Structures are given as C-alpha cells and as structure tokens.
Short mmCIF file of C-alpha atoms and ligand atoms in Angstrom, two decimals:
data_model
loop_
_atom_site.label_atom_id
_atom_site.label_comp_id
_atom_site.label_asym_id
_atom_site.label_seq_id
_atom_site.Cartn_x
_atom_site.Cartn_y
_atom_site.Cartn_z
CA MET A 1 147.81 183.85 79.58
CA PHE A 2 147.06 180.37 78.37
CA THR A 3 149.08 177.58 79.89
CA LYS A 4 149.59 174.01 78.77
CA VAL A 5 147.06 171.45 79.89
CA LYS A 6 148.04 169.55 83.05
CA GLY A 7 150.11 166.45 82.29
CA THR A 8 151.25 167.68 78.87
CA TYR A 9 154.56 169.30 77.93
CA ASP A 10 156.14 171.37 75.21
CA LEU A 11 159.17 170.14 73.35
CA LEU A 12 161.31 173.14 72.51
CA PRO A 13 163.71 172.80 69.57
CA LYS A 14 166.61 171.21 71.45
CA ASP A 15 164.48 168.49 73.01
CA ALA A 16 162.33 168.09 69.90
CA LYS A 17 165.53 167.39 68.01
CA LYS A 18 166.62 164.85 70.60
CA LEU A 19 163.26 163.08 70.38
CA SER A 20 163.35 163.01 66.55
CA HIS A 21 166.81 161.50 66.66
CA ILE A 22 165.65 158.84 69.08
CA GLU A 23 162.60 158.06 66.95
CA ASN A 24 164.74 157.73 63.84
CA TYR A 25 167.17 155.55 65.70
CA LEU A 26 164.37 153.28 66.95
CA LYS A 27 163.03 152.93 63.41
CA GLU A 28 166.45 151.86 62.23
CA VAL A 29 166.94 149.25 64.93
CA ALA A 30 163.43 147.86 64.42
CA SER A 31 164.05 147.55 60.71
CA LEU A 32 167.27 145.62 61.40
CA TYR A 33 165.00 143.05 63.06
CA GLY A 34 162.58 143.01 60.12
CA TYR A 35 159.83 145.26 61.49
CA GLN A 36 157.83 147.65 59.32
CA GLU A 37 156.13 150.83 60.38
CA ILE A 38 152.38 151.16 60.80
CA ARG A 39 150.51 154.38 61.66
CA VAL A 40 147.02 154.29 63.07
CA PRO A 41 144.64 157.01 64.25
CA ILE A 42 144.81 158.52 67.72
CA LEU A 43 141.04 158.70 67.78
CA ALA A 44 139.36 155.36 68.38
CA SER A 45 135.87 154.13 69.16
CA SER A 46 135.43 153.68 72.90
CA ASP A 47 134.17 150.19 72.26
CA LEU A 48 137.52 149.11 70.76
CA ILE A 49 139.58 150.45 73.66
CA HIS A 50 137.22 149.31 76.40
CA ARG A 51 136.75 145.81 75.01
CA SER A 52 140.42 145.14 74.28
CA THR A 53 141.95 146.61 77.41
CA GLY A 54 139.22 145.33 79.68
CA GLU A 55 136.60 147.30 81.63
CA SER A 56 138.26 146.33 84.90
CA SER A 57 141.76 147.42 83.91
CA ASP A 58 143.21 150.53 85.53
CA ILE A 59 143.42 152.16 82.15
CA VAL A 60 139.77 151.84 81.25
CA SER A 61 138.33 152.19 84.74
CA LYS A 62 140.34 155.30 85.66
CA GLU A 63 142.51 156.67 82.89
CA THR A 64 140.88 156.87 79.47
CA TYR A 65 139.96 160.13 77.80
CA ASP A 66 136.42 159.26 76.79
CA PHE A 67 134.01 161.68 75.19
CA ILE A 68 130.96 161.82 72.98
CA ASP A 69 131.60 163.48 69.65
CA ARG A 70 129.22 165.82 67.87
CA GLY A 71 127.66 162.86 66.11
CA ASP A 72 126.87 161.23 69.48
CA ARG A 73 129.51 158.56 69.06
CA PRO A 74 131.51 157.39 72.10
CA MET A 75 135.16 158.14 71.37
CA THR A 76 138.42 157.47 73.21
CA LEU A 77 141.85 158.96 72.67
CA ARG A 78 144.05 155.91 72.38
CA PRO A 79 145.76 155.06 75.71
CA GLU A 80 148.05 152.48 74.08
CA GLY A 81 148.93 151.19 70.63
CA THR A 82 148.15 147.50 70.57
CA ALA A 83 144.36 147.58 70.18
CA PRO A 84 144.34 150.21 67.39
CA VAL A 85 147.09 148.31 65.53
CA ILE A 86 145.24 145.00 65.83
CA ARG A 87 142.04 146.72 64.71
CA ALA A 88 143.90 148.00 61.60
CA ILE A 89 145.31 144.54 60.87
CA ILE A 90 141.86 142.97 61.05
CA GLU A 91 140.01 145.73 59.19
CA ASN A 92 142.57 145.79 56.38
CA LYS A 93 142.77 141.97 56.33
CA MET A 94 146.54 142.29 56.61
CA TYR A 95 146.69 138.71 57.93
CA ALA A 96 145.54 137.52 54.49
CA ASN A 97 147.35 140.03 52.30
CA TYR A 98 150.79 139.98 53.86
CA PRO A 99 153.09 137.10 54.74
CA LEU A 100 152.83 136.02 58.37
CA PRO A 101 154.02 136.82 60.90
CA LEU A 102 153.34 140.51 60.53
CA LYS A 103 156.13 142.39 62.26
CA LEU A 104 155.11 145.96 62.86
CA PHE A 105 156.35 148.92 64.85
CA TYR A 106 154.67 152.19 65.70
CA TYR A 107 155.31 155.31 67.71
CA GLY A 108 153.08 158.18 68.65
CA ASP A 109 151.01 159.96 71.25
CA MET A 110 148.97 158.14 73.85
CA PHE A 111 146.58 159.62 76.41
CA ARG A 112 145.85 158.59 79.98
CA TYR A 113 144.20 160.57 82.72
CA GLU A 114 146.87 159.96 85.38
CA ARG A 115 148.39 161.87 88.25
CA PRO A 116 151.30 163.60 86.53
CA GLN A 117 154.76 163.00 88.01
CA LYS A 118 158.25 162.22 86.83
CA GLY A 119 157.98 159.88 83.81
CA ARG A 120 154.18 159.97 83.95
CA PHE A 121 152.14 162.29 81.75
CA ARG A 122 148.60 162.57 80.45
CA GLU A 123 149.75 162.94 76.87
CA PHE A 124 152.85 160.85 76.33
CA ARG A 125 154.62 158.98 73.57
CA GLN A 126 155.20 155.30 73.15
CA PHE A 127 157.29 153.25 70.78
CA GLY A 128 156.09 149.68 70.39
CA VAL A 129 156.19 146.58 68.26
CA GLU A 130 153.55 143.96 67.50
CA VAL A 131 154.24 140.58 65.94
CA VAL A 132 151.06 138.92 64.74
CA GLY A 133 150.56 135.41 63.41
CA THR A 134 153.11 133.27 65.23
CA ASN A 135 153.14 131.11 68.33
CA SER A 136 156.85 130.48 68.20
CA PRO A 137 158.63 130.93 71.53
CA TYR A 138 161.62 132.11 69.45
CA MET A 139 159.57 135.20 68.73
CA ASP A 140 159.02 135.84 72.45
CA ALA A 141 162.77 135.80 72.87
CA GLU A 142 163.24 137.97 69.79
CA VAL A 143 160.99 140.79 70.94
CA ILE A 144 162.63 140.81 74.37
CA THR A 145 166.02 140.84 72.66
CA LEU A 146 164.98 143.74 70.45
CA ALA A 147 163.97 145.83 73.47
CA SER A 148 167.18 144.96 75.25
CA THR A 149 169.27 145.78 72.16
CA ILE A 150 167.58 149.17 72.00
CA PHE A 151 168.30 149.95 75.64
CA ASN A 152 171.84 148.58 75.58
CA SER A 153 172.77 150.43 72.45
CA LEU A 154 171.52 153.64 74.04
CA ARG A 155 173.81 152.78 76.93
CA ILE A 156 170.95 152.09 79.32
CA ASN A 157 172.14 149.05 81.22
CA ASN A 158 170.81 149.52 84.73
CA TYR A 159 167.63 147.53 84.26
CA TYR A 160 166.51 143.96 84.75
CA VAL A 161 163.90 141.97 82.87
CA ARG A 162 161.00 140.61 84.93
CA LEU A 163 159.59 137.56 83.22
CA ASN A 164 156.56 135.40 83.85
CA THR A 165 153.99 133.35 81.99
CA LEU A 166 150.25 133.43 82.44
CA GLY A 167 149.92 130.19 80.50
CA ASP A 168 147.26 129.23 77.98
CA ASP A 169 143.50 129.36 78.52
CA GLU A 170 143.36 126.12 80.45
CA SER A 171 146.19 127.17 82.79
CA ARG A 172 144.68 130.58 83.44
CA THR A 173 141.23 129.21 84.16
CA ASN A 174 142.65 126.73 86.67
CA TYR A 175 144.77 129.41 88.25
CA ARG A 176 141.92 131.88 88.38
CA ASN A 177 139.78 129.31 90.20
CA ALA A 178 142.59 128.57 92.65
CA LEU A 179 142.97 132.30 93.40
CA LYS A 180 139.23 132.72 93.90
CA GLU A 181 139.24 129.85 96.33
CA TYR A 182 142.31 131.18 98.17
CA PHE A 183 141.15 134.79 98.53
CA LYS A 184 137.54 133.84 99.30
CA ASP A 185 137.92 134.17 103.08
CA LYS A 186 140.72 136.76 103.00
CA LEU A 187 138.95 139.64 101.29
CA ASP A 188 138.97 141.74 104.47
CA SER A 189 142.73 142.05 104.36
CA LEU A 190 142.76 143.38 100.78
CA CYS A 191 142.47 146.99 99.59
CA ALA A 192 139.24 148.29 98.11
CA ASP A 193 140.52 147.97 94.54
CA CYS A 194 141.48 144.35 95.14
CA LYS A 195 138.04 143.54 96.51
CA ARG A 196 136.70 144.74 93.17
CA ARG A 197 139.41 142.83 91.30
CA TYR A 198 138.38 139.66 93.12
CA GLU A 199 135.08 139.79 91.25
CA THR A 200 136.31 141.07 87.90
CA ASN A 201 139.80 139.67 87.46
CA PRO A 202 141.40 138.00 90.50
CA LEU A 203 144.77 137.61 88.72
CA ARG A 204 145.14 141.33 88.90
CA ILE A 205 145.18 141.27 92.69
CA LEU A 206 148.75 139.99 92.41
CA ASP A 207 149.75 143.17 90.60
CA CYS A 208 148.32 145.50 93.25
CA LYS A 209 150.73 148.31 94.16
CA ALA A 210 148.97 149.12 97.45
CA ASP A 211 148.96 145.50 98.61
CA LYS A 212 152.31 144.49 97.23
CA ASP A 213 153.92 143.63 100.59
CA ASN A 214 150.77 142.08 102.02
CA GLU A 215 151.49 138.58 103.39
CA VAL A 216 148.21 137.35 102.01
CA LEU A 217 149.35 138.25 98.52
CA LEU A 218 152.82 136.87 98.95
CA ASN A 219 151.44 133.49 100.07
CA ALA A 220 148.90 133.25 97.26
CA PRO A 221 149.02 130.19 94.95
CA LYS A 222 151.67 130.43 92.23
CA ILE A 223 150.90 130.26 88.52
CA SER A 224 153.75 127.79 88.01
CA ASP A 225 151.71 125.15 89.86
CA TYR A 226 148.81 125.52 87.45
CA LEU A 227 150.53 125.60 84.07
CA SER A 228 149.50 123.04 81.49
CA ASP A 229 152.31 120.83 80.15
CA ASN A 230 152.24 122.73 76.91
CA SER A 231 152.52 126.16 78.58
CA LYS A 232 155.31 124.89 80.78
CA ALA A 233 157.26 123.53 77.81
CA GLU A 234 156.80 126.74 75.84
CA PHE A 235 158.00 128.87 78.72
CA GLU A 236 161.08 126.65 79.12
CA LEU A 237 161.88 127.31 75.46
CA VAL A 238 161.50 131.06 75.84
CA LYS A 239 163.90 130.97 78.77
CA SER A 240 166.42 128.80 76.98
CA TYR A 241 166.44 131.09 73.93
CA LEU A 242 166.99 134.07 76.20
CA ASP A 243 169.88 132.16 77.79
CA THR A 244 171.33 131.49 74.35
CA LEU A 245 171.11 135.18 73.56
CA LYS A 246 172.58 136.03 76.95
CA ILE A 247 169.66 138.22 77.97
CA PRO A 248 169.49 138.20 81.77
CA TYR A 249 166.02 137.90 83.32
CA VAL A 250 164.40 137.28 86.67
CA ILE A 251 161.35 135.06 86.96
CA ASP A 252 158.71 136.95 88.93
CA GLU A 253 155.48 135.11 89.54
CA GLN A 254 153.83 138.24 90.93
CA LEU A 255 154.00 139.81 87.48
CA VAL A 256 150.59 139.78 85.78
CA ARG A 257 150.50 143.09 83.83
CA GLY A 258 147.62 145.52 83.86
CA LEU A 259 145.73 144.75 80.65
CA ASP A 260 143.18 142.00 80.19
CA TYR A 261 144.43 140.68 76.90
CA TYR A 262 147.72 139.11 77.97
CA THR A 263 148.33 135.34 77.77
CA ASN A 264 151.50 133.22 78.10
CA THR A 265 154.82 135.12 78.24
CA ILE A 266 154.74 138.57 79.85
CA PHE A 267 157.65 140.81 80.75
CA GLU A 268 158.73 144.18 82.04
CA PHE A 269 162.01 146.04 81.91
CA VAL A 270 162.53 147.69 85.29
CA LEU A 271 165.21 150.15 86.35
CA LYS A 272 167.48 148.94 89.14
CA ASP A 273 167.64 152.38 90.73
CA ASN A 274 164.95 154.94 91.46
CA THR A 275 165.93 157.58 88.91
CA LEU A 276 162.32 157.55 87.76
CA GLY A 277 160.73 157.32 91.20
CA GLN A 278 157.50 155.35 91.12
CA SER A 279 157.70 155.03 87.35
CA GLY A 280 160.61 152.60 87.11
CA THR A 281 159.11 150.35 84.43
CA ILE A 282 160.70 151.39 81.19
CA CYS A 283 159.17 148.79 78.86
CA ALA A 284 156.40 146.27 79.11
CA GLY A 285 154.86 143.61 76.94
CA GLY A 286 153.81 140.08 76.37
CA ARG A 287 151.76 137.65 74.35
CA TYR A 288 148.13 138.24 73.58
CA ASN A 289 146.99 135.17 71.71
CA LYS A 290 143.28 135.84 72.13
CA LEU A 291 143.04 139.51 71.26
CA THR A 292 142.61 139.18 67.49
CA LYS A 293 139.68 136.80 68.03
CA ASP A 294 138.19 139.03 70.74
CA LEU A 295 138.24 141.87 68.21
CA ASP A 296 136.34 139.75 65.70
CA GLY A 297 139.32 138.63 63.62
CA PRO A 298 140.82 135.18 63.17
CA GLU A 299 142.83 133.66 66.01
CA LEU A 300 146.46 134.76 65.57
CA GLY A 301 149.23 134.17 68.10
CA SER A 302 150.70 137.60 68.83
CA ILE A 303 153.27 139.32 71.00
CA GLY A 304 154.50 142.86 71.47
CA PHE A 305 155.94 145.49 73.77
CA ALA A 306 155.76 149.23 74.27
CA PHE A 307 157.87 151.76 76.05
CA GLY A 308 157.47 155.39 76.93
CA LEU A 309 159.74 157.85 75.16
CA GLU A 310 159.62 160.35 78.03
CA ARG A 311 161.09 157.80 80.41
CA LEU A 312 163.71 156.97 77.82
CA MET A 313 164.58 160.66 77.30
CA GLU A 314 164.84 161.07 81.05
CA ILE A 315 167.37 158.28 81.61
CA ILE A 316 169.36 158.46 78.42
CA ASP A 317 172.95 159.34 79.11
CA GLU A 318 173.63 162.84 77.84
CA ARG A 319 176.88 161.57 76.34
CA VAL A 320 175.09 159.15 74.03
CA ASP A 321 175.21 160.56 70.59
CA TYR A 322 172.10 158.85 69.29
CA SER A 323 172.25 161.21 66.35
CA HIS A 324 175.37 159.75 64.87
CA LYS A 325 174.87 157.68 61.85
CA LEU A 326 178.43 156.67 61.24
CA PHE A 327 180.04 153.84 63.13
CA CYS A 328 183.47 153.60 61.49
CA GLN A 329 186.07 155.85 60.00
CA LEU A 330 188.58 154.03 57.82
CA ILE A 331 192.06 155.51 57.80
CA PRO A 332 194.52 154.12 55.25
CA ILE A 333 198.19 155.03 55.30
CA GLY A 334 199.52 154.77 51.75
CA LEU A 335 197.95 153.92 48.40
CA ASN A 336 197.97 150.12 48.77
CA ALA A 337 196.21 150.31 52.10
CA LYS A 338 193.76 152.79 50.65
CA ILE A 339 192.74 150.40 47.88
CA ASN A 340 192.46 147.53 50.33
CA MET A 341 190.41 149.59 52.78
CA ILE A 342 188.02 150.74 50.04
CA LYS A 343 187.28 147.05 49.45
CA LEU A 344 186.86 146.50 53.20
CA MET A 345 184.57 149.51 53.45
CA GLN A 346 182.32 148.11 50.75
CA ILE A 347 182.06 144.81 52.62
CA LEU A 348 181.24 146.61 55.87
CA ARG A 349 178.65 148.84 54.19
CA VAL A 350 176.78 146.07 52.46
CA SER A 351 176.80 144.20 55.77
CA GLY A 352 174.95 147.08 57.38
CA PHE A 353 177.77 149.03 59.06
CA SER A 354 177.91 152.67 58.19
CA CYS A 355 181.44 153.75 57.30
CA ASP A 356 183.30 156.60 55.78
CA MET A 357 186.78 157.43 54.50
CA ASN A 358 188.23 160.79 53.66
CA TYR A 359 189.57 160.23 50.12
CA GLU A 360 191.21 163.63 50.00
CA ALA A 361 193.13 163.58 53.24
CA ASN A 362 196.84 163.29 52.80
CA SER A 363 197.84 163.34 56.44
CA LEU A 364 196.84 161.36 59.49
CA LYS A 365 195.72 164.63 61.02
CA GLY A 366 193.25 165.18 58.19
CA HIS A 367 191.83 161.67 58.60
CA PHE A 368 191.44 162.07 62.34
CA LYS A 369 189.77 165.42 61.85
CA SER A 370 187.16 163.64 59.65
CA SER A 371 186.62 160.99 62.30
CA GLU A 372 185.94 163.81 64.79
CA ASN A 373 183.52 165.51 62.41
CA ASN A 374 181.75 162.25 61.73
CA ASN A 375 181.67 161.45 65.43
CA VAL A 376 182.35 157.79 64.72
CA ARG A 377 182.64 155.07 67.30
CA PHE A 378 185.32 153.00 65.58
CA ILE A 379 188.51 154.09 63.87
CA LEU A 380 190.13 151.50 61.62
CA ILE A 381 193.72 152.11 60.59
CA GLN A 382 195.80 150.21 58.09
CA GLY A 383 199.35 150.95 56.97
CA ASP A 384 201.93 148.85 55.12
CA GLU A 385 202.72 146.82 58.20
CA GLU A 386 199.10 145.86 58.88
CA LEU A 387 198.50 145.29 55.19
CA ALA A 388 201.32 142.75 55.01
CA THR A 389 199.79 140.75 57.87
CA HIS A 390 196.15 141.23 56.76
CA SER A 391 195.42 143.00 60.01
CA ILE A 392 193.83 146.27 61.14
CA LYS A 393 194.41 148.55 64.06
CA ILE A 394 191.01 149.35 65.55
CA LYS A 395 190.12 151.93 68.14
CA ASP A 396 186.80 151.85 69.96
CA LYS A 397 186.06 155.34 71.21
CA ILE A 398 183.30 154.23 73.56
CA GLN A 399 185.13 151.41 75.27
CA ASN A 400 188.37 153.32 74.92
CA THR A 401 190.39 150.41 73.57
CA GLU A 402 192.91 149.98 70.82
CA GLU A 403 193.97 146.64 69.40
CA ILE A 404 195.19 144.87 66.30
CA ILE A 405 192.86 142.30 64.83
CA SER A 406 193.00 140.23 61.68
CA GLU A 407 190.83 141.30 58.74
CA GLU A 408 189.09 137.98 59.03
CA ASP A 409 187.88 138.75 62.55
CA LEU A 410 186.67 142.26 61.77
CA MET A 411 182.98 141.49 61.32
CA ASP A 412 182.83 139.40 64.45
CA TYR A 413 184.58 142.08 66.43
CA MET A 414 182.18 144.78 65.26
CA ILE A 415 179.10 142.73 65.99
CA LYS A 416 180.28 141.94 69.50
CA ARG A 417 181.21 145.53 70.24
CA LEU A 418 177.93 146.89 68.94
CA ARG A 419 176.03 144.53 71.20
CA CYS A 420 177.67 145.87 74.32
CA SER A 421 178.73 149.47 74.53
CA ASN A 422 179.11 149.52 78.27
CA LYS A 423 182.55 150.77 79.08
CA SER A 424 182.53 149.44 82.61
CA CYS A 425 181.17 146.02 81.78
CA GLU A 426 183.45 143.65 83.63
CA ASN A 427 182.05 140.36 82.55
CA CYS A 428 182.42 140.71 78.87
CA GLU A 429 184.78 141.54 76.14
CA GLY A 430 181.92 143.15 74.34
CA ASP A 431 179.85 140.05 73.83
CA CYS A 432 177.58 139.83 76.85
CA GLY A 433 174.87 142.03 75.35
CA ASN A 434 174.25 143.48 78.76
CA GLU A 435 175.84 144.90 81.84
CA ASN A 436 176.87 141.91 83.92
P1 ATP B 501 152.95 151.96 84.98
O1 ATP B 501 152.94 150.75 85.85
O2 ATP B 501 154.21 152.75 85.10
O3 ATP B 501 151.70 152.78 85.10
P2 ATP B 501 151.78 150.63 82.76
O4 ATP B 501 151.74 149.22 83.17
O5 ATP B 501 150.53 151.43 82.86
O6 ATP B 501 152.98 151.39 83.49
P3 ATP B 501 151.93 150.06 79.95
O7 ATP B 501 150.49 150.32 79.72
O8 ATP B 501 152.40 148.68 79.90
O9 ATP B 501 152.38 150.75 81.31
O10 ATP B 501 152.81 150.95 78.97
C1 ATP B 501 154.13 150.61 78.60
C2 ATP B 501 155.10 151.74 78.92
O11 ATP B 501 154.59 152.99 78.55
C3 ATP B 501 155.47 151.90 80.38
O12 ATP B 501 156.44 150.97 80.76
C4 ATP B 501 156.01 153.31 80.38
O13 ATP B 501 157.35 153.33 79.88
C5 ATP B 501 155.12 154.00 79.42
N1 ATP B 501 154.03 154.71 80.09
C6 ATP B 501 152.86 154.20 80.57
N2 ATP B 501 152.08 155.17 81.10
C7 ATP B 501 152.77 156.33 80.93
C8 ATP B 501 152.50 157.70 81.26
N3 ATP B 501 151.37 158.08 81.82
N4 ATP B 501 153.44 158.65 80.95
C9 ATP B 501 154.60 158.29 80.35
N5 ATP B 501 154.91 157.01 80.03
C10 ATP B 501 154.02 156.05 80.30
MG1 MG B 502 149.80 152.73 84.29
#
C-alpha cells in the first residue's frame, strides 16, 4: 500500500472545506485593506531561492527541496512566497505598470525539509502579503494591523507581537561589526551552528534556539545602541502608529528573523501558550528594502508577512463560523419600520457590512428563524417605539449583549464590535482590537 510522503497530509472533505473557507475569508479581509491577489509558480530556479533567502539561512542550508531537472537545471520547490512574488514583480515590470505601492497577497503550498511535528510539515501552506514601493512607517503599522485583524476576527487572541528593528544599512553594518568584536573571544561558548553564523551572518547568532538562554548571548550588544538617527526615528513612528491603532506589542531586541533579506522593522506573532509546542510562531514578517535590488530590480522599499495555515487551522476555535458571510439580520416590526430598515440595510451594505432581511416573514418567529439560518452575528430590531426615537435594538450573538443604540451610532458600533469579538475581553467595550 502506498502511504503519504513524510511531512505531508491529506485534507479530507471536512477539513478541505474548512481550509477553503479560511482561504476565502483571508482573501476578503486582505481586499478590505486594498490588497490584490497574485499567483506565482511553486517551481523556482534554485538561484532565486538561494540568493534571496541567503545561503547561510536555515532554510537554504538545511531545508530546501533542491533537485536537477531533466534539462540539467537546478530547481527548488519554493520554501516561502516573498522571493517568487518579488521575482514576478520585477520580471513583469509591475513597479512601472501599476501604481505604487503594490499591495499583493498570495496563498499556496510551500516546501521545507524539516522534522515533522505539530504545526510543522514538509509541504505546508502559507498566506502572505507583500507591499512593494513604499518606505512609509504607516505601512509597517498597516501590515501588522492586518495580521492582527485577521487573528482577532478569527477569535485568536492569545498571542503577542514581538517587534524589533534591524535598522538601515549603516545601522546594520555598525551592529554587525560590534557583534563580531564582542563574540570574537567567546566562540567557544557558542553552539556549532553559531560558530558558523559568526562567519556568515553574526546577527543570526541572536536568533539561535539552542543558545537562547546562553549568558553570552543575553549580554551581547543591543541593536538599539547602533541605530542611525533615521532608523531610530522611523521605528518610533511605527510604534506610535501601532499605539494609535491599539495593537499591543513587545520590543524584543533578540528578534532577528531567519532570512537574510530583512531590514528595518521585523515582527513575529507568538502564541502565549504552548498549544503548538515548539512551533508557537503563528505569523512572521518585516521590511526587506534591499531585496528588489538584490534580485536585479530597482530599489523599492517593501514589507510583508506570512503565516502558516496549518497552525491557524490547529488553533482556530471550533466555534468560529468562518464560513458565515452574513453579519446582520434586520428585523422590522411593522410596515413603517420595514421601510426604514430597508433604507438602513442599503446604507450598511454599501458600507461593506453584509446584511439580510426576510421580506416574507410576518412573525418575529419567522425573522428569528432566518437569523438562525443565516448564522448572523448581529440582530437589529426596530418596532414603532424604536422608530419614533430613531433607535435600534441590537443583539450581538458573539458577545452576548443586547442594547438600544441610536441610528446615528450604528456604524460606529458595528465597526468597534467587528474589531474585537472576544467575549471575555475585560478592557474594552469592543474597541480595543485585541484581548487586553
Ligand atoms: P519557525 O521558527 O517556526 O521555523 P520560520 O521562522 O521558519 O518559523 P517563516 O519562514 O517566517 O517561519 O514562515 C512564516 C510562518 O510560516 C511561520 O510563522 C509558520 O506559521 C509557518 N511555517 C513555517 N514553517 C512551517 C512548516 N514547516 N510547517 C508549517 N508551517 C510553517
Ligand atoms: Mg523554520
């Protein structure tokens, strides 16, 4: 009997359906933020993957599926999406033919020769975004916000955002030299991998999993002392925009990320508990301002992130109905309310909220039955009394609340509630955008 290849898995109909729903949902959220889909081949030239990711990175040194094809060409199954997407942008001259910044998302299969375990496969799926052609720190905050919106709206709140900056070229060169100097006479206390990293990319020593509690590492010089004024100022802006958007983060100067192409802002979303064992990073990304030039294109400030769909599937709360399209059921009591609510529904719909009303129902029971069938989150009710005061009774089935709000406040209310769907969130009335 044939069995599946180690590190791969079958998705039987129930799980395949779940994954398709999640993918569709991710597409929708990304498009709310102005991202467009791009699809690029799984098969790539080894040169592209090796050059972009870096020969010394874990991925290229240990994990790529490299082979020679029948035409003697070195090929690699893509281990991540950024390099193939950037290659496509450069090859198709998208930077000249489309308005900048390009805001793209992708999802699809990636391949890494890893030791399979929970949340870690050899063939796995990533969803990611790439923004190309902007240096604005607002964009750094936007991509982090997008990832956090995705997790929050899927009711994944038990994570924190690790944030750091690697600074610009000047900062990194200075820092690299300082690390070389510092580790010069301490190589004996480092693991074998780190000894190699000392030669190839000393920054990566800081990211070592084996040495992570090593005193020598903990006392190493800090990037913050080597940042240029410009890098410092930019990072301050990123942080202040995240504060404005109420996205909680923790500055972690040990964070360097595994790929060679990162510059400036880098981040990871990490689970607070160990549901995923050793694989607790659920999303990772950062700026890569030099990659387009390294791949023979023009210099374009860029930033992106990627996350694994298996890890997402693993932690997603079974109760989340990511399949539901409808947010609101409108329930009018009486003809006047019905006419008013039809107008309200149009306003909500053109503002991007999906809504429905059962035009035929002539009893409350019938309306509520439709709201069950539609599996909506919000139920909006208006009768003569509410109509007279321009108000609406609104039930939130996730937060389990019921209140009367004025028609004027409806949009605000919805936006706040959709940002935080965490029932047990104590710190917010739906507007914190995160847990607490
Ligand atoms: P890790 O430290 O867990 O190995 P990484 O730094 O190699 O992660 P990235 O290359 O930044 O990960 O990829 C981004 C995301 O892709 C990860 O946060 C994770 O969600 C997912 N991912 C990476 N490798 C795998 C894998 N082998 N199987 C499943 N998901 C993965
Ligand atoms: Mg890895």
